[in-house]
Tab-separated table of C-alpha atoms and ligand atoms in Angstrom:
chain	number	residue	atom	x	y	z
L	1	MET	CA	35.302	-50.433	-79.110
L	2	CYS	CA	35.003	-53.352	-76.736
L	3	ARG	CA	37.936	-55.243	-78.227
L	4	ARG	CA	40.390	-52.731	-76.792
L	5	ASP	CA	40.978	-51.283	-73.372
L	6	GLU	CA	37.319	-51.107	-72.325
L	7	ALA	CA	36.718	-54.870	-72.510
L	8	GLY	CA	36.223	-55.130	-68.733
L	9	LEU	CA	33.133	-52.957	-68.953
L	10	PHE	CA	31.144	-55.482	-70.914
L	11	PHE	CA	31.043	-58.520	-68.610
L	12	ALA	CA	30.262	-58.695	-64.911
L	13	PRO	CA	32.885	-59.873	-62.477
L	14	SER	CA	31.525	-62.486	-60.085
L	15	LYS	CA	29.436	-61.189	-57.178
L	16	GLU	CA	29.272	-57.659	-58.561
L	17	PRO	CA	27.045	-55.425	-56.402
L	18	THR	CA	23.929	-54.103	-58.158
L	19	ALA	CA	24.957	-50.430	-58.080
L	20	ALA	CA	28.362	-51.279	-59.545
L	21	ARG	CA	26.745	-53.442	-62.247
L	22	LEU	CA	24.330	-50.685	-63.264
L	23	SER	CA	27.139	-48.153	-63.432
L	24	ARG	CA	29.383	-50.504	-65.439
L	25	GLU	CA	26.560	-51.368	-67.858
L	26	GLU	CA	25.793	-47.693	-68.466
L	27	ALA	CA	29.478	-47.061	-69.195
L	28	ALA	CA	29.519	-50.002	-71.614
L	29	LYS	CA	26.395	-48.704	-73.341
L	30	ARG	CA	28.069	-45.327	-73.827
L	31	VAL	CA	30.931	-47.115	-75.603
L	32	CYS	CA	28.423	-49.029	-77.739
L	33	ALA	CA	26.609	-45.809	-78.659
L	34	ARG	CA	29.794	-44.586	-80.369
L	35	CYS	CA	30.549	-47.929	-82.026
L	36	PRO	CA	30.278	-48.125	-85.826
L	37	VAL	CA	29.064	-51.748	-85.741
L	38	MET	CA	26.434	-51.432	-83.011
L	39	VAL	CA	23.508	-52.595	-85.133
L	40	GLU	CA	25.358	-55.646	-86.442
L	41	CYS	CA	26.708	-56.468	-82.992
L	42	ARG	CA	23.217	-56.290	-81.474
L	43	GLU	CA	21.750	-58.589	-84.124
L	44	HIS	CA	24.584	-61.066	-83.630
L	45	ALA	CA	23.938	-61.104	-79.873
L	46	LEU	CA	20.207	-61.576	-80.424
L	47	LEU	CA	20.623	-64.351	-82.983
L	48	GLN	CA	23.169	-66.413	-81.000
L	49	PRO	CA	21.696	-65.589	-78.418
L	50	GLU	CA	24.490	-64.329	-76.169
L	51	PRO	CA	23.459	-64.967	-72.543
L	52	TYR	CA	25.896	-62.618	-70.775
L	53	GLY	CA	27.314	-59.134	-71.047
L	54	VAL	CA	26.518	-55.930	-72.883
L	55	TRP	CA	26.355	-56.395	-76.639
L	56	GLY	CA	25.230	-53.825	-79.149
L	57	GLY	CA	24.166	-51.446	-76.419
L	58	LEU	CA	21.856	-53.927	-74.696
L	59	THR	CA	22.278	-55.833	-71.452
L	60	ALA	CA	21.410	-59.530	-71.276
L	61	ALA	CA	18.070	-58.677	-69.613
L	62	GLU	CA	17.244	-56.130	-72.318
L	63	ARG	CA	18.059	-58.674	-75.027
L	64	ARG	CA	15.697	-61.171	-73.400
L	65	VAL	CA	12.917	-58.546	-73.568
L	66	VAL	CA	13.637	-57.851	-77.255
L	67	LEU	CA	13.628	-61.576	-78.043
L	68	ALA	CA	10.339	-62.105	-76.183
L	69	ARG	CA	8.771	-59.230	-78.155
L	70	ARG	CA	10.041	-60.685	-81.412
L	71	ARG	CA	8.612	-64.118	-80.554
L	72	ARG	CA	5.222	-62.566	-79.716
L	73	ARG	CA	5.259	-60.538	-82.932
L	74	ASP	CA	6.137	-63.637	-84.999
L	75	LEU	CA	3.305	-65.613	-83.391
L	76	GLU	CA	0.837	-62.816	-84.102
L	77	LEU	CA	1.977	-62.595	-87.727
L	78	LYS	CA	1.585	-66.361	-88.158
L	79	LYS	CA	-1.867	-66.222	-86.600
L	80	ALA	CA	-2.870	-63.372	-88.926
L	81	ALA	CA	-1.538	-65.259	-91.951
L	82	ARG	CA	-3.518	-68.369	-90.967
L	83	SER	CA	-6.687	-66.281	-90.568
L	84	ALA	CA	-6.144	-64.633	-93.928
L	85	SER	CA	-5.686	-67.966	-95.705
L	86	THR	CA	-8.786	-69.386	-93.997
L	87	ILE	CA	-10.836	-66.387	-95.143
L	88	ALA	CA	-9.396	-66.658	-98.678
L	89	ALA	CA	-10.211	-70.379	-98.838
L	90	ALA	CA	-13.785	-69.762	-97.653
L	91	GLY	CA	-14.356	-66.846	-100.024
N	101	LIG	S1	28.409	-52.425	-80.144
N	101	LIG	FE1	29.352	-54.427	-79.866
N	101	LIG	S2	31.383	-54.245	-80.821
N	101	LIG	FE2	30.608	-52.200	-80.456
N	101	LIG	S3	31.387	-51.595	-78.465
N	101	LIG	FE3	29.346	-52.460	-78.127
N	101	LIG	S4	29.700	-54.628	-77.683
N	101	LIG	FE4	31.592	-53.813	-78.613
């Protein structure tokens, strides 16, 4: 778990080269994959949202993608609900 000896895997040191970052993030994700609280950790990081580091098996960039998808999905659901209520009111 990230609270112990692997804590350095989860956050980038300053000016980390890209290849080193990718390798470190993959190592962190392997730790997350074995973690019993991965789902809860990921949701926490998405809800905060946490801007840096690997949380719940996702990098910061991956969390931004998930959040963007969730926002799009929520907008589509709201649009569908508005359409349904308009149709119901007209019918
Ligand atoms: S899932 Fe969260 S708590 Fe578990 S190792 Fe990864 S960052 Fe740490």
